[in-house]
């Protein structure tokens, strides 16, 4: 199992220098990846300060050499694919091929989309996500792209340089389980980042649902599709025995990554000090 740290891109973590220090601490403590959220306003009534995720991750990349970096998750539907492809490729080249790209619909939809006059119909957003992901993969290749789709157009354009990782960075897709459609989408890519109900971010998942999801994804993939990551997360216990009790069954159920997250409704969600304390303790024990 691999282990990552998950932080929002607001509050204390809106500052690139802070995120760089978090990345250094995570790398030194033996974590495998650092993921940041990709929001513009999140819940806009809270009037939080935000940092651009790609600027935050650039600071993290410049301060580290090993740890993987990415977003969990980027709402592709509110991005122009050509601009997003360039941001991801630039970070991947800068970091020496350490990017993991997390994608999803994002939310809250009314705040993150509707506030800016963007579409809020979930069917349209899903179309934008699927078409956008396909375009991203083509742009990252560095090969000429011509595309005449329902939502996006491209005429003989090659975005250079390509990503450092070939054929592209890993793409993980998020969604709520037991909704099948987002997990079918994830099965076409390299990983799934499920949530198990609204408000479940930061809370450990039910083992039986992880097992059910893993089986469903296997059914959707071909035998030659290659490795696939199943990412679950929450707050892991401090003690080694308790960590093994939590993570062992999840690993047996098919989980391959544990993403350390503060509860979405907790007071420490966007505060540096408690997150840094947890990082410095190192990844949870599994053996």
PDB file of C-alpha atoms in Angstrom:
ATOM      1  CA  UNK A   1       0.000   0.000   0.000  1.00  0.00           C
ATOM      2  CA  UNK A   2       1.104   3.573  -0.754  1.00  0.00           C
ATOM      3  CA  UNK A   3       0.446   6.567   1.481  1.00  0.00           C
ATOM      4  CA  UNK A   4      -0.416  10.166   0.638  1.00  0.00           C
ATOM      5  CA  UNK A   5      -1.209  13.409   2.410  1.00  0.00           C
ATOM      6  CA  UNK A   6      -4.316  15.317   1.309  1.00  0.00           C
ATOM      7  CA  UNK A   7      -4.761  19.055   1.939  1.00  0.00           C
ATOM      8  CA  UNK A   8      -7.211  21.705   0.687  1.00  0.00           C
ATOM      9  CA  UNK A   9      -6.024  24.664  -1.369  1.00  0.00           C
ATOM     10  CA  UNK A  10      -7.489  27.191   1.065  1.00  0.00           C
ATOM     11  CA  UNK A  11      -6.896  28.452   4.587  1.00  0.00           C
ATOM     12  CA  UNK A  12      -3.323  27.917   5.766  1.00  0.00           C
ATOM     13  CA  UNK A  13      -2.625  25.949   2.576  1.00  0.00           C
ATOM     14  CA  UNK A  14      -3.405  28.827   0.193  1.00  0.00           C
ATOM     15  CA  UNK A  15       0.248  29.930   0.497  1.00  0.00           C
ATOM     16  CA  UNK A  16       2.703  28.176  -1.879  1.00  0.00           C
ATOM     17  CA  UNK A  17       5.498  28.490   0.692  1.00  0.00           C
ATOM     18  CA  UNK A  18       3.403  26.618   3.231  1.00  0.00           C
ATOM     19  CA  UNK A  19       2.592  23.861   0.761  1.00  0.00           C
ATOM     20  CA  UNK A  20       6.285  23.582  -0.117  1.00  0.00           C
ATOM     21  CA  UNK A  21       7.108  23.088   3.566  1.00  0.00           C
ATOM     22  CA  UNK A  22       4.369  20.458   3.848  1.00  0.00           C
ATOM     23  CA  UNK A  23       5.790  18.621   0.827  1.00  0.00           C
ATOM     24  CA  UNK A  24       9.303  18.639   2.294  1.00  0.00           C
ATOM     25  CA  UNK A  25       8.042  17.319   5.629  1.00  0.00           C
ATOM     26  CA  UNK A  26       6.017  14.596   3.885  1.00  0.00           C
ATOM     27  CA  UNK A  27       8.980  13.521   1.767  1.00  0.00           C
ATOM     28  CA  UNK A  28      11.308  13.394   4.768  1.00  0.00           C
ATOM     29  CA  UNK A  29       8.779  11.398   6.817  1.00  0.00           C
ATOM     30  CA  UNK A  30       8.398   8.735   4.109  1.00  0.00           C
ATOM     31  CA  UNK A  31       5.018   9.564   2.562  1.00  0.00           C
ATOM     32  CA  UNK A  32       4.576   8.674  -1.113  1.00  0.00           C
ATOM     33  CA  UNK A  33       2.485  11.589  -2.408  1.00  0.00           C
ATOM     34  CA  UNK A  34       0.987  14.967  -1.627  1.00  0.00           C
ATOM     35  CA  UNK A  35      -2.409  15.890  -3.066  1.00  0.00           C
ATOM     36  CA  UNK A  36      -4.108  19.281  -2.986  1.00  0.00           C
ATOM     37  CA  UNK A  37      -7.687  20.211  -3.719  1.00  0.00           C
ATOM     38  CA  UNK A  38      -8.635  22.204  -6.828  1.00  0.00           C
ATOM     39  CA  UNK A  39     -11.328  24.703  -5.880  1.00  0.00           C
ATOM     40  CA  UNK A  40     -12.048  28.314  -6.793  1.00  0.00           C
ATOM     41  CA  UNK A  41     -14.442  29.226  -3.978  1.00  0.00           C
ATOM     42  CA  UNK A  42     -15.662  25.829  -2.623  1.00  0.00           C
ATOM     43  CA  UNK A  43     -18.472  27.025  -0.311  1.00  0.00           C
ATOM     44  CA  UNK A  44     -18.409  30.664  -1.375  1.00  0.00           C
ATOM     45  CA  UNK A  45     -20.325  31.977   1.643  1.00  0.00           C
ATOM     46  CA  UNK A  46     -17.307  31.133   3.839  1.00  0.00           C
ATOM     47  CA  UNK A  47     -15.123  33.695   1.997  1.00  0.00           C
ATOM     48  CA  UNK A  48     -11.904  31.722   2.339  1.00  0.00           C
ATOM     49  CA  UNK A  49      -8.517  32.560   0.833  1.00  0.00           C
ATOM     50  CA  UNK A  50      -7.493  30.149  -1.966  1.00  0.00           C
ATOM     51  CA  UNK A  51      -4.297  29.278  -3.801  1.00  0.00           C
ATOM     52  CA  UNK A  52      -4.129  28.063  -7.375  1.00  0.00           C
ATOM     53  CA  UNK A  53      -3.386  24.321  -7.129  1.00  0.00           C
ATOM     54  CA  UNK A  54      -0.823  24.303  -9.925  1.00  0.00           C
ATOM     55  CA  UNK A  55       1.127  27.158  -8.341  1.00  0.00           C
ATOM     56  CA  UNK A  56       0.990  25.343  -5.003  1.00  0.00           C
ATOM     57  CA  UNK A  57       2.234  22.120  -6.581  1.00  0.00           C
ATOM     58  CA  UNK A  58       4.964  23.950  -8.470  1.00  0.00           C
ATOM     59  CA  UNK A  59       6.317  25.233  -5.154  1.00  0.00           C
ATOM     60  CA  UNK A  60       6.128  21.686  -3.779  1.00  0.00           C
ATOM     61  CA  UNK A  61       7.937  20.269  -6.826  1.00  0.00           C
ATOM     62  CA  UNK A  62      10.787  22.760  -6.530  1.00  0.00           C
ATOM     63  CA  UNK A  63      11.290  21.880  -2.865  1.00  0.00           C
ATOM     64  CA  UNK A  64      11.304  18.069  -3.253  1.00  0.00           C
ATOM     65  CA  UNK A  65      12.857  15.296  -5.344  1.00  0.00           C
ATOM     66  CA  UNK A  66      10.897  12.079  -4.712  1.00  0.00           C
ATOM     67  CA  UNK A  67       7.331  12.564  -3.549  1.00  0.00           C
ATOM     68  CA  UNK A  68       4.512  12.284  -6.100  1.00  0.00           C
ATOM     69  CA  UNK A  69       2.331  15.372  -6.575  1.00  0.00           C
ATOM     70  CA  UNK A  70      -1.180  15.964  -7.847  1.00  0.00           C
ATOM     71  CA  UNK A  71      -4.733  17.178  -7.389  1.00  0.00           C
ATOM     72  CA  UNK A  72      -7.621  15.360  -5.776  1.00  0.00           C
ATOM     73  CA  UNK A  73      -9.457  16.384  -7.756  1.00  0.00           C
ATOM     74  CA  UNK A  74      -9.455  18.774 -10.708  1.00  0.00           C
ATOM     75  CA  UNK A  75     -12.926  19.528 -12.132  1.00  0.00           C
ATOM     76  CA  UNK A  76     -12.049  19.104 -15.812  1.00  0.00           C
ATOM     77  CA  UNK A  77     -15.490  20.395 -16.823  1.00  0.00           C
ATOM     78  CA  UNK A  78     -14.647  23.937 -15.687  1.00  0.00           C
ATOM     79  CA  UNK A  79     -11.263  24.012 -17.424  1.00  0.00           C
ATOM     80  CA  UNK A  80     -10.185  24.545 -20.999  1.00  0.00           C
ATOM     81  CA  UNK A  81      -8.420  21.286 -21.873  1.00  0.00           C
ATOM     82  CA  UNK A  82      -5.570  22.931 -23.757  1.00  0.00           C
ATOM     83  CA  UNK A  83      -4.705  25.191 -20.819  1.00  0.00           C
ATOM     84  CA  UNK A  84      -5.028  22.386 -18.297  1.00  0.00           C
ATOM     85  CA  UNK A  85      -2.901  20.086 -20.453  1.00  0.00           C
ATOM     86  CA  UNK A  86      -0.165  22.710 -20.548  1.00  0.00           C
ATOM     87  CA  UNK A  87      -0.239  23.224 -16.746  1.00  0.00           C
ATOM     88  CA  UNK A  88      -0.017  19.502 -16.028  1.00  0.00           C
ATOM     89  CA  UNK A  89       2.712  18.895 -18.615  1.00  0.00           C
ATOM     90  CA  UNK A  90       4.782  21.786 -17.299  1.00  0.00           C
ATOM     91  CA  UNK A  91       4.559  20.462 -13.739  1.00  0.00           C
ATOM     92  CA  UNK A  92       5.350  16.915 -14.881  1.00  0.00           C
ATOM     93  CA  UNK A  93       8.486  18.074 -16.714  1.00  0.00           C
ATOM     94  CA  UNK A  94       9.538  20.317 -13.825  1.00  0.00           C
ATOM     95  CA  UNK A  95       9.098  17.528 -11.262  1.00  0.00           C
ATOM     96  CA  UNK A  96      10.824  14.866 -13.343  1.00  0.00           C
ATOM     97  CA  UNK A  97       7.655  12.883 -13.980  1.00  0.00           C
ATOM     98  CA  UNK A  98       6.064  12.891 -10.526  1.00  0.00           C
ATOM     99  CA  UNK A  99       2.519  14.060 -11.357  1.00  0.00           C
ATOM    100  CA  UNK A 100      -0.635  12.072 -10.665  1.00  0.00           C
ATOM    101  CA  UNK A 101      -3.693  13.707 -12.199  1.00  0.00           C
ATOM    102  CA  UNK A 102      -6.947  13.371 -10.262  1.00  0.00           C
ATOM    103  CA  UNK A 103     -10.139  14.281 -12.108  1.00  0.00           C
ATOM    104  CA  UNK A 104     -13.814  14.534 -11.334  1.00  0.00           C
ATOM    105  CA  UNK A 105     -16.922  16.659 -11.655  1.00  0.00           C
ATOM    106  CA  UNK A 106     -16.102  18.788  -8.619  1.00  0.00           C
ATOM    107  CA  UNK A 107     -18.457  20.734  -6.433  1.00  0.00           C
ATOM    108  CA  UNK A 108     -20.402  22.317  -4.921  1.00  0.00           C
ATOM    109  CA  UNK A 109     -21.767  22.764  -8.429  1.00  0.00           C
ATOM    110  CA  UNK A 110     -23.852  25.882  -7.751  1.00  0.00           C
ATOM    111  CA  UNK A 111     -20.905  27.669  -6.111  1.00  0.00           C
ATOM    112  CA  UNK A 112     -18.033  26.397  -8.248  1.00  0.00           C
ATOM    113  CA  UNK A 113     -19.847  26.480 -11.606  1.00  0.00           C
ATOM    114  CA  UNK A 114     -23.066  28.465 -11.329  1.00  0.00           C
ATOM    115  CA  UNK A 115     -21.406  31.458  -9.663  1.00  0.00           C
ATOM    116  CA  UNK A 116     -19.397  32.038 -12.843  1.00  0.00           C
ATOM    117  CA  UNK A 117     -22.130  31.369 -15.385  1.00  0.00           C
ATOM    118  CA  UNK A 118     -20.850  27.871 -16.133  1.00  0.00           C
ATOM    119  CA  UNK A 119     -23.191  24.943 -16.860  1.00  0.00           C
ATOM    120  CA  UNK A 120     -24.639  23.196 -13.818  1.00  0.00           C
ATOM    121  CA  UNK A 121     -26.504  20.360 -15.541  1.00  0.00           C
ATOM    122  CA  UNK A 122     -24.753  17.165 -14.326  1.00  0.00           C
ATOM    123  CA  UNK A 123     -25.268  15.500 -17.713  1.00  0.00           C
ATOM    124  CA  UNK A 124     -23.459  18.342 -19.477  1.00  0.00           C
ATOM    125  CA  UNK A 125     -20.701  18.354 -16.859  1.00  0.00           C
ATOM    126  CA  UNK A 126     -20.176  14.622 -17.344  1.00  0.00           C
ATOM    127  CA  UNK A 127     -19.924  15.145 -21.124  1.00  0.00           C
ATOM    128  CA  UNK A 128     -17.358  17.903 -20.581  1.00  0.00           C
ATOM    129  CA  UNK A 129     -15.382  15.688 -18.230  1.00  0.00           C
ATOM    130  CA  UNK A 130     -15.246  12.717 -20.597  1.00  0.00           C
ATOM    131  CA  UNK A 131     -14.422  14.753 -23.690  1.00  0.00           C
ATOM    132  CA  UNK A 132     -11.900  16.804 -21.729  1.00  0.00           C
ATOM    133  CA  UNK A 133     -10.096  13.736 -20.369  1.00  0.00           C
ATOM    134  CA  UNK A 134      -9.773  12.229 -23.827  1.00  0.00           C
ATOM    135  CA  UNK A 135      -8.351  15.489 -25.148  1.00  0.00           C
ATOM    136  CA  UNK A 136      -5.898  15.795 -22.267  1.00  0.00           C
ATOM    137  CA  UNK A 137      -4.445  12.376 -23.017  1.00  0.00           C
ATOM    138  CA  UNK A 138      -3.997  13.325 -26.662  1.00  0.00           C
ATOM    139  CA  UNK A 139      -2.461  16.715 -25.868  1.00  0.00           C
ATOM    140  CA  UNK A 140       0.002  15.179 -23.397  1.00  0.00           C
ATOM    141  CA  UNK A 141       1.389  12.973 -26.169  1.00  0.00           C
ATOM    142  CA  UNK A 142       2.874  15.967 -27.988  1.00  0.00           C
ATOM    143  CA  UNK A 143       1.423  14.664 -31.242  1.00  0.00           C
ATOM    144  CA  UNK A 144      -0.765  16.839 -33.511  1.00  0.00           C
ATOM    145  CA  UNK A 145      -4.398  16.848 -32.437  1.00  0.00           C
ATOM    146  CA  UNK A 146      -7.457  17.533 -34.549  1.00  0.00           C
ATOM    147  CA  UNK A 147     -10.736  17.238 -32.695  1.00  0.00           C
ATOM    148  CA  UNK A 148     -14.276  18.293 -33.530  1.00  0.00           C
ATOM    149  CA  UNK A 149     -16.367  17.322 -30.541  1.00  0.00           C
ATOM    150  CA  UNK A 150     -19.604  18.281 -28.913  1.00  0.00           C
ATOM    151  CA  UNK A 151     -17.944  20.783 -26.566  1.00  0.00           C
ATOM    152  CA  UNK A 152     -14.311  21.281 -27.698  1.00  0.00           C
ATOM    153  CA  UNK A 153     -12.489  21.976 -30.938  1.00  0.00           C
ATOM    154  CA  UNK A 154      -8.844  21.597 -31.972  1.00  0.00           C
ATOM    155  CA  UNK A 155      -7.317  21.972 -35.410  1.00  0.00           C
ATOM    156  CA  UNK A 156      -3.892  20.423 -36.011  1.00  0.00           C
ATOM    157  CA  UNK A 157      -2.288  21.551 -32.746  1.00  0.00           C
ATOM    158  CA  UNK A 158       0.651  19.905 -30.972  1.00  0.00           C
ATOM    159  CA  UNK A 159       1.294  20.960 -27.382  1.00  0.00           C
ATOM    160  CA  UNK A 160       5.020  20.700 -26.721  1.00  0.00           C
ATOM    161  CA  UNK A 161       6.838  19.565 -24.742  1.00  0.00           C
ATOM    162  CA  UNK A 162       4.877  16.437 -23.906  1.00  0.00           C
ATOM    163  CA  UNK A 163       4.648  15.171 -20.365  1.00  0.00           C
ATOM    164  CA  UNK A 164       7.779  13.580 -18.907  1.00  0.00           C
ATOM    165  CA  UNK A 165       5.821  10.419 -18.136  1.00  0.00           C
ATOM    166  CA  UNK A 166       5.029   8.326 -21.169  1.00  0.00           C
ATOM    167  CA  UNK A 167       2.477   7.889 -22.515  1.00  0.00           C
ATOM    168  CA  UNK A 168       1.062  10.303 -19.866  1.00  0.00           C
ATOM    169  CA  UNK A 169       0.725  10.828 -16.120  1.00  0.00           C
ATOM    170  CA  UNK A 170      -1.571   8.426 -14.268  1.00  0.00           C
ATOM    171  CA  UNK A 171      -5.202   9.579 -14.300  1.00  0.00           C
ATOM    172  CA  UNK A 172      -7.355   8.813 -11.270  1.00  0.00           C
ATOM    173  CA  UNK A 173     -11.080   9.530 -11.409  1.00  0.00           C
ATOM    174  CA  UNK A 174     -13.223  10.402  -8.402  1.00  0.00           C
ATOM    175  CA  UNK A 175     -16.890   9.796  -7.775  1.00  0.00           C
ATOM    176  CA  UNK A 176     -19.432   8.680  -5.229  1.00  0.00           C
ATOM    177  CA  UNK A 177     -19.970   4.974  -4.710  1.00  0.00           C
ATOM    178  CA  UNK A 178     -22.329   3.121  -5.232  1.00  0.00           C
ATOM    179  CA  UNK A 179     -22.985   5.312  -8.310  1.00  0.00           C
ATOM    180  CA  UNK A 180     -21.808   3.146 -11.202  1.00  0.00           C
ATOM    181  CA  UNK A 181     -21.226   5.757 -13.877  1.00  0.00           C
ATOM    182  CA  UNK A 182     -18.221   7.547 -12.287  1.00  0.00           C
ATOM    183  CA  UNK A 183     -16.612   4.212 -11.447  1.00  0.00           C
ATOM    184  CA  UNK A 184     -17.095   2.996 -15.024  1.00  0.00           C
ATOM    185  CA  UNK A 185     -15.335   6.191 -16.052  1.00  0.00           C
ATOM    186  CA  UNK A 186     -12.528   5.499 -13.581  1.00  0.00           C
ATOM    187  CA  UNK A 187     -12.134   1.962 -14.924  1.00  0.00           C
ATOM    188  CA  UNK A 188     -11.163   3.407 -18.316  1.00  0.00           C
ATOM    189  CA  UNK A 189      -8.191   5.173 -16.730  1.00  0.00           C
ATOM    190  CA  UNK A 190      -5.644   4.316 -14.051  1.00  0.00           C
ATOM    191  CA  UNK A 191      -7.342   4.635 -10.693  1.00  0.00           C
ATOM    192  CA  UNK A 192     -10.503   5.318  -8.715  1.00  0.00           C
ATOM    193  CA  UNK A 193     -10.901   7.773  -5.833  1.00  0.00           C
ATOM    194  CA  UNK A 194     -14.296   6.939  -4.347  1.00  0.00           C
ATOM    195  CA  UNK A 195     -16.238   8.753  -1.674  1.00  0.00           C
ATOM    196  CA  UNK A 196     -18.879   6.803   0.191  1.00  0.00           C
ATOM    197  CA  UNK A 197     -21.611   9.383   0.562  1.00  0.00           C
ATOM    198  CA  UNK A 198     -21.836  13.178   0.999  1.00  0.00           C
ATOM    199  CA  UNK A 199     -19.694  14.473   3.840  1.00  0.00           C
ATOM    200  CA  UNK A 200     -17.575  11.296   3.921  1.00  0.00           C
ATOM    201  CA  UNK A 201     -14.249  12.963   3.055  1.00  0.00           C
ATOM    202  CA  UNK A 202     -11.901  12.257   5.948  1.00  0.00           C
ATOM    203  CA  UNK A 203     -13.836   9.290   7.290  1.00  0.00           C
ATOM    204  CA  UNK A 204     -12.615   5.733   6.758  1.00  0.00           C
ATOM    205  CA  UNK A 205     -14.662   3.740   4.226  1.00  0.00           C
ATOM    206  CA  UNK A 206     -16.729   0.622   4.945  1.00  0.00           C
ATOM    207  CA  UNK A 207     -14.676  -2.452   4.037  1.00  0.00           C
ATOM    208  CA  UNK A 208     -17.608  -4.243   2.393  1.00  0.00           C
ATOM    209  CA  UNK A 209     -18.209  -1.291   0.067  1.00  0.00           C
ATOM    210  CA  UNK A 210     -14.525  -1.113  -0.869  1.00  0.00           C
ATOM    211  CA  UNK A 211     -14.606  -4.823  -1.704  1.00  0.00           C
ATOM    212  CA  UNK A 212     -17.766  -4.374  -3.776  1.00  0.00           C
ATOM    213  CA  UNK A 213     -16.267  -1.429  -5.644  1.00  0.00           C
ATOM    214  CA  UNK A 214     -13.011  -3.264  -6.349  1.00  0.00           C
ATOM    215  CA  UNK A 215     -14.957  -6.185  -7.809  1.00  0.00           C
ATOM    216  CA  UNK A 216     -17.053  -3.853  -9.943  1.00  0.00           C
ATOM    217  CA  UNK A 217     -13.998  -2.097 -11.372  1.00  0.00           C
ATOM    218  CA  UNK A 218     -12.348  -5.421 -12.188  1.00  0.00           C
ATOM    219  CA  UNK A 219     -15.443  -6.377 -14.172  1.00  0.00           C
ATOM    220  CA  UNK A 220     -15.127  -3.188 -16.224  1.00  0.00           C
ATOM    221  CA  UNK A 221     -11.470  -3.650 -17.149  1.00  0.00           C
ATOM    222  CA  UNK A 222      -9.756  -5.935 -19.635  1.00  0.00           C
ATOM    223  CA  UNK A 223      -7.063  -8.364 -18.554  1.00  0.00           C
ATOM    224  CA  UNK A 224      -4.379  -6.373 -20.425  1.00  0.00           C
ATOM    225  CA  UNK A 225      -5.363  -2.938 -19.082  1.00  0.00           C
ATOM    226  CA  UNK A 226      -2.426  -2.821 -16.672  1.00  0.00           C
ATOM    227  CA  UNK A 227      -2.225  -1.736 -13.026  1.00  0.00           C
ATOM    228  CA  UNK A 228      -5.119   0.055 -11.398  1.00  0.00           C
ATOM    229  CA  UNK A 229      -5.114   2.020  -8.138  1.00  0.00           C
ATOM    230  CA  UNK A 230      -7.966   2.131  -5.642  1.00  0.00           C
ATOM    231  CA  UNK A 231      -7.544   5.130  -3.341  1.00  0.00           C
ATOM    232  CA  UNK A 232      -9.323   5.354   0.004  1.00  0.00           C
ATOM    233  CA  UNK A 233      -8.669   7.623   2.936  1.00  0.00           C
ATOM    234  CA  UNK A 234      -9.485   9.139   6.262  1.00  0.00           C
ATOM    235  CA  UNK A 235      -7.751   9.688   9.590  1.00  0.00           C
ATOM    236  CA  UNK A 236      -5.503   6.783  10.516  1.00  0.00           C
ATOM    237  CA  UNK A 237      -4.948   5.823  14.168  1.00  0.00           C
ATOM    238  CA  UNK A 238      -1.707   6.773  15.885  1.00  0.00           C
ATOM    239  CA  UNK A 239      -0.896   3.270  17.152  1.00  0.00           C
ATOM    240  CA  UNK A 240       0.658   0.630  14.915  1.00  0.00           C
ATOM    241  CA  UNK A 241      -1.738  -2.106  15.986  1.00  0.00           C
ATOM    242  CA  UNK A 242      -4.775   0.113  15.431  1.00  0.00           C
ATOM    243  CA  UNK A 243      -3.459   1.141  12.004  1.00  0.00           C
ATOM    244  CA  UNK A 244      -3.040  -2.465  10.998  1.00  0.00           C
ATOM    245  CA  UNK A 245      -6.565  -3.221  12.184  1.00  0.00           C
ATOM    246  CA  UNK A 246      -7.907  -0.408   9.985  1.00  0.00           C
ATOM    247  CA  UNK A 247      -5.755  -0.773   6.882  1.00  0.00           C
ATOM    248  CA  UNK A 248      -5.277  -4.530   6.725  1.00  0.00           C
ATOM    249  CA  UNK A 249      -8.908  -5.291   5.834  1.00  0.00           C
ATOM    250  CA  UNK A 250      -8.964  -2.408   3.341  1.00  0.00           C
ATOM    251  CA  UNK A 251      -5.882  -3.794   1.603  1.00  0.00           C
ATOM    252  CA  UNK A 252      -7.448  -7.244   1.517  1.00  0.00           C
ATOM    253  CA  UNK A 253     -10.575  -5.666  -0.018  1.00  0.00           C
ATOM    254  CA  UNK A 254      -8.528  -4.160  -2.862  1.00  0.00           C
ATOM    255  CA  UNK A 255      -7.368  -0.717  -1.697  1.00  0.00           C
ATOM    256  CA  UNK A 256      -3.861   0.185  -2.923  1.00  0.00           C
ATOM    257  CA  UNK A 257      -3.479   3.740  -1.534  1.00  0.00           C
ATOM    258  CA  UNK A 258      -4.324   5.273   1.837  1.00  0.00           C
ATOM    259  CA  UNK A 259      -4.901   9.029   1.541  1.00  0.00           C
ATOM    260  CA  UNK A 260      -4.518  10.728   4.931  1.00  0.00           C
ATOM    261  CA  UNK A 261      -7.306  13.343   5.167  1.00  0.00           C
ATOM    262  CA  UNK A 262      -8.776  15.594   7.802  1.00  0.00           C
ATOM    263  CA  UNK A 263     -12.582  15.249   8.154  1.00  0.00           C
ATOM    264  CA  UNK A 264     -14.342  17.732   5.909  1.00  0.00           C
ATOM    265  CA  UNK A 265     -16.420  18.986   8.830  1.00  0.00           C
ATOM    266  CA  UNK A 266     -13.508  19.145  11.291  1.00  0.00           C
ATOM    267  CA  UNK A 267     -11.873  22.243  12.723  1.00  0.00           C
ATOM    268  CA  UNK A 268      -8.411  21.137  11.515  1.00  0.00           C
ATOM    269  CA  UNK A 269      -9.272  20.740   7.825  1.00  0.00           C
ATOM    270  CA  UNK A 270      -7.312  23.797   6.630  1.00  0.00           C
ATOM    271  CA  UNK A 271      -4.937  24.319   9.573  1.00  0.00           C
ATOM    272  CA  UNK A 272      -1.218  23.687   9.139  1.00  0.00           C
ATOM    273  CA  UNK A 273      -0.157  22.742  12.676  1.00  0.00           C
ATOM    274  CA  UNK A 274      -2.265  19.577  13.196  1.00  0.00           C
ATOM    275  CA  UNK A 275      -1.650  18.389   9.641  1.00  0.00           C
ATOM    276  CA  UNK A 276       2.094  18.886  10.022  1.00  0.00           C
ATOM    277  CA  UNK A 277       2.099  16.973  13.305  1.00  0.00           C
ATOM    278  CA  UNK A 278       0.428  14.022  11.581  1.00  0.00           C
ATOM    279  CA  UNK A 279       2.838  14.182   8.643  1.00  0.00           C
ATOM    280  CA  UNK A 280       5.870  14.100  10.908  1.00  0.00           C
ATOM    281  CA  UNK A 281       4.602  10.917  12.590  1.00  0.00           C
ATOM    282  CA  UNK A 282       5.038   9.137   9.256  1.00  0.00           C
ATOM    283  CA  UNK A 283       2.732   6.837   7.283  1.00  0.00           C
ATOM    284  CA  UNK A 284       0.510   4.410   9.184  1.00  0.00           C
ATOM    285  CA  UNK A 285       1.803   0.901   9.864  1.00  0.00           C
ATOM    286  CA  UNK A 286       0.376  -1.935   7.801  1.00  0.00           C
ATOM    287  CA  UNK A 287       2.632  -4.858   8.784  1.00  0.00           C
TER     288      UNK A 287
END
